[in-house]
Short mmCIF file of C-alpha atoms in Angstrom, two decimals:
data_model
loop_
_atom_site.label_atom_id
_atom_site.label_comp_id
_atom_site.label_asym_id
_atom_site.label_seq_id
_atom_site.Cartn_x
_atom_site.Cartn_y
_atom_site.Cartn_z
CA MET A 1117 5.83 12.24 4.11
CA VAL A 1118 5.60 9.72 6.62
CA LYS A 1119 7.14 5.90 5.47
CA ARG A 1120 5.14 3.34 7.17
CA LYS A 1121 6.52 -0.01 7.64
CA ILE A 1122 4.03 -2.66 6.19
CA PRO A 1123 3.73 -5.64 9.12
CA VAL A 1124 4.29 -8.99 7.63
CA VAL A 1125 3.32 -12.27 8.81
CA SER A 1126 6.42 -14.96 7.82
CA SER A 1127 5.20 -18.42 7.01
CA ARG A 1128 6.29 -19.47 10.63
CA GLU A 1129 3.89 -16.79 11.93
CA GLU A 1130 6.13 -14.63 13.11
CA HIS A 1131 5.56 -10.68 13.04
CA CYS A 1132 8.53 -8.59 11.35
CA ARG A 1133 8.73 -5.30 9.43
CA ILE A 1134 10.43 -4.72 6.02
CA SER A 1135 10.58 -1.44 4.26
CA PRO A 1136 11.25 -1.57 0.37
CA LYS A 1137 15.15 -0.51 0.58
CA GLN A 1138 15.93 -4.12 2.36
CA THR A 1139 17.17 -7.00 0.46
CA LEU A 1140 14.34 -9.57 0.09
CA LYS A 1141 16.00 -12.83 0.71
CA LYS A 1142 14.47 -15.91 -0.79
CA LYS A 1143 12.76 -18.47 0.94
CA LYS A 1144 12.32 -22.31 -0.36
CA THR A 1145 8.48 -22.72 -0.69
CA GLU A 1146 7.82 -26.24 1.14
CA PRO A 1147 4.08 -26.60 0.36
CA ASP A 1148 1.80 -28.08 3.27
CA ASP A 1149 0.19 -31.06 1.39
CA GLU A 1150 -0.98 -29.74 -1.96
CA THR A 1151 0.08 -27.09 -4.77
CA VAL A 1152 -2.89 -25.19 -5.25
CA THR A 1153 -3.26 -24.49 -9.14
CA SER A 1154 -6.12 -22.84 -11.00
CA PRO A 1155 -6.39 -21.35 -14.78
CA VAL A 1156 -5.65 -18.11 -13.66
CA MET A 1157 -2.06 -19.33 -12.52
CA GLU A 1158 -1.40 -21.61 -14.96
CA ALA A 1159 -1.58 -18.83 -17.51
CA GLY A 1160 0.85 -17.03 -15.59
CA GLU A 1161 4.61 -17.23 -15.98
CA TYR A 1162 5.21 -16.94 -12.29
CA ASP A 1163 4.69 -20.46 -9.83
CA PHE A 1164 2.63 -19.05 -7.05
CA SER A 1165 0.98 -22.42 -6.83
CA SER A 1166 2.63 -23.37 -3.98
CA ILE A 1167 2.79 -20.51 -2.10
CA ILE A 1168 -1.04 -20.23 -2.63
CA GLY A 1169 -1.50 -23.46 -1.33
CA ARG A 1170 0.23 -23.30 1.87
CA VAL A 1171 -1.49 -19.98 2.64
CA MET A 1172 -5.20 -21.18 1.57
CA LYS A 1173 -4.35 -24.15 4.24
CA GLN A 1174 -3.19 -21.74 6.82
CA VAL A 1175 -6.47 -19.39 6.09
CA TYR A 1176 -8.67 -22.62 6.67
CA GLU A 1177 -6.64 -23.50 9.68
CA ARG A 1178 -7.16 -19.79 11.07
CA LYS A 1179 -3.21 -19.25 11.84
CA VAL A 1180 -3.24 -16.70 9.14
CA LYS A 1181 -6.50 -14.16 9.33
CA THR A 1182 -7.70 -10.75 7.50
CA GLY A 1183 -5.37 -7.83 8.67
CA ASN A 1184 -2.42 -10.11 8.13
CA ILE A 1185 0.35 -10.34 5.19
CA ASP A 1186 2.05 -13.62 4.77
CA GLY A 1187 5.65 -12.16 4.18
CA GLU A 1188 6.49 -15.44 1.60
CA LEU A 1189 3.85 -14.48 -0.75
CA PHE A 1190 4.22 -10.84 -0.18
CA ARG A 1191 7.90 -11.03 -1.01
CA LYS A 1192 7.45 -13.07 -4.38
CA THR A 1193 4.99 -10.58 -5.47
CA TYR A 1194 6.98 -7.78 -4.95
CA GLU A 1195 10.08 -9.18 -6.27
CA GLU A 1196 8.02 -10.86 -9.96
CA LEU A 1197 6.85 -7.44 -10.16
CA ASN A 1198 9.77 -5.27 -9.41
CA LYS A 1199 12.27 -7.65 -12.08
CA LYS A 1200 9.23 -6.57 -14.53
CA ALA A 1201 9.74 -2.94 -13.89
CA ALA A 1202 13.55 -3.24 -14.32
CA GLU A 1203 12.69 -5.04 -18.00
CA GLY A 1204 10.53 -2.37 -18.79
CA TRP A 1205 12.49 0.34 -17.41
CA GLY A 1206 15.58 -1.38 -18.75
CA GLU A 1207 17.77 -2.86 -16.37
CA ASP A 1208 21.16 -0.72 -16.44
CA ASP A 1209 18.68 2.69 -16.33
CA TYR A 1210 16.84 1.00 -13.47
CA ASN A 1211 20.06 0.16 -11.32
CA ASP A 1212 22.07 3.47 -12.47
CA PRO A 1213 22.81 5.14 -9.28
CA GLU A 1214 22.56 8.95 -10.65
CA GLN A 1215 18.88 7.71 -11.81
CA ALA A 1216 17.79 6.43 -8.66
CA GLU A 1217 15.19 8.85 -7.59
CA GLU A 1218 12.54 8.13 -10.13
CA PRO A 1219 13.06 3.96 -10.44
CA GLN A 1220 13.13 4.36 -6.08
CA ARG A 1221 10.02 5.84 -6.29
CA ILE A 1222 8.70 3.32 -8.71
CA ARG A 1223 9.85 0.38 -5.84
CA ASP A 1224 7.99 1.85 -3.21
CA ASN A 1225 4.35 2.25 -5.12
CA LEU A 1226 5.15 -1.53 -6.27
CA PHE A 1227 6.20 -2.44 -2.40
CA LYS A 1228 3.05 -0.49 -1.45
CA PHE A 1229 1.01 -2.43 -4.02
CA SER A 1230 2.44 -5.99 -3.36
CA GLY A 1231 1.49 -5.15 0.16
CA ALA A 1232 -2.03 -4.56 -0.37
CA LYS A 1233 -2.57 -6.87 -2.96
CA THR A 1234 -1.22 -9.61 -0.26
CA TYR A 1235 -3.71 -8.14 1.94
CA GLN A 1236 -6.97 -8.48 -0.46
CA GLU A 1237 -5.91 -11.76 -1.45
CA ILE A 1238 -5.59 -12.96 2.28
CA LYS A 1239 -9.02 -11.27 2.92
CA GLU A 1240 -10.88 -12.52 0.23
CA MET A 1241 -9.78 -16.28 1.41
CA ASN A 1242 -10.66 -15.35 4.90
CA ASP A 1243 -13.89 -14.03 3.53
CA ALA A 1244 -14.60 -17.32 1.54
CA LEU A 1245 -14.20 -19.56 4.84
CA TYR A 1246 -17.58 -19.68 5.71
CA ASP A 1247 -21.25 -20.14 4.07
CA ASP A 1248 -24.10 -17.99 3.80
CA LYS A 1249 -25.59 -19.42 6.99
CA GLY A 1250 -22.06 -18.62 8.69
CA LYS A 1251 -21.22 -22.53 8.62
CA LYS A 1252 -17.29 -23.14 8.00
CA LEU A 1253 -17.29 -24.83 4.53
CA SER A 1254 -15.07 -28.27 4.37
CA TYR A 1255 -11.60 -27.43 3.07
CA GLU A 1256 -12.68 -28.98 -0.71
CA ASP A 1257 -15.55 -26.45 -0.71
CA PHE A 1258 -13.34 -23.62 0.69
CA ARG A 1259 -10.54 -24.37 -2.13
CA GLU A 1260 -13.49 -24.67 -4.67
CA LYS A 1261 -14.41 -21.32 -3.62
CA VAL A 1262 -11.36 -19.59 -3.49
CA MET A 1263 -9.80 -20.52 -6.85
CA TYR A 1264 -12.91 -20.23 -8.76
CA GLY A 1265 -15.02 -17.95 -6.83
CA ALA A 1266 -14.26 -14.83 -8.37
CA GLN A 1267 -14.38 -16.95 -12.06
CA ASN A 1268 -18.01 -17.99 -11.10
CA GLU A 1269 -19.41 -14.54 -9.85
CA ALA A 1270 -18.08 -13.03 -13.32
CA TYR A 1271 -19.82 -15.86 -15.05
CA LYS A 1272 -22.99 -15.10 -13.53
CA PHE A 1273 -23.43 -11.50 -15.01
CA ARG A 1274 -22.65 -12.52 -18.40
#
């Protein structure tokens, strides 16, 4: 099996590569001008709002495009999923070197899932930049479409 590393774009737009075995360093989140919240974010127990606000602004300014993965959003997603996996598995067993093989498979899958999830979120943000006629939306309309678009689409089919 060939192990591949996922290209990650940091908040400073530097390209780097990380693997699931590397220690993920926590970064301080500094939102650009706003913290974005939505009913979906508020319902969860994790605070992604400042990260999402920064990524949305960078997507709107075309600093982050489809195919890029924001490093901070990826790391936060992976850390939170890995933390929950450890809780579900049992902290002692999850980190036990004698049982390392199965938890490592879980970490590898969470790593891949986090990359795919982050990729898809950024892709959906990029897809929301323009209206049906190809005209770039205002930031307010873009923000609204990103934050409430999925909910509105689901509501239409009820």
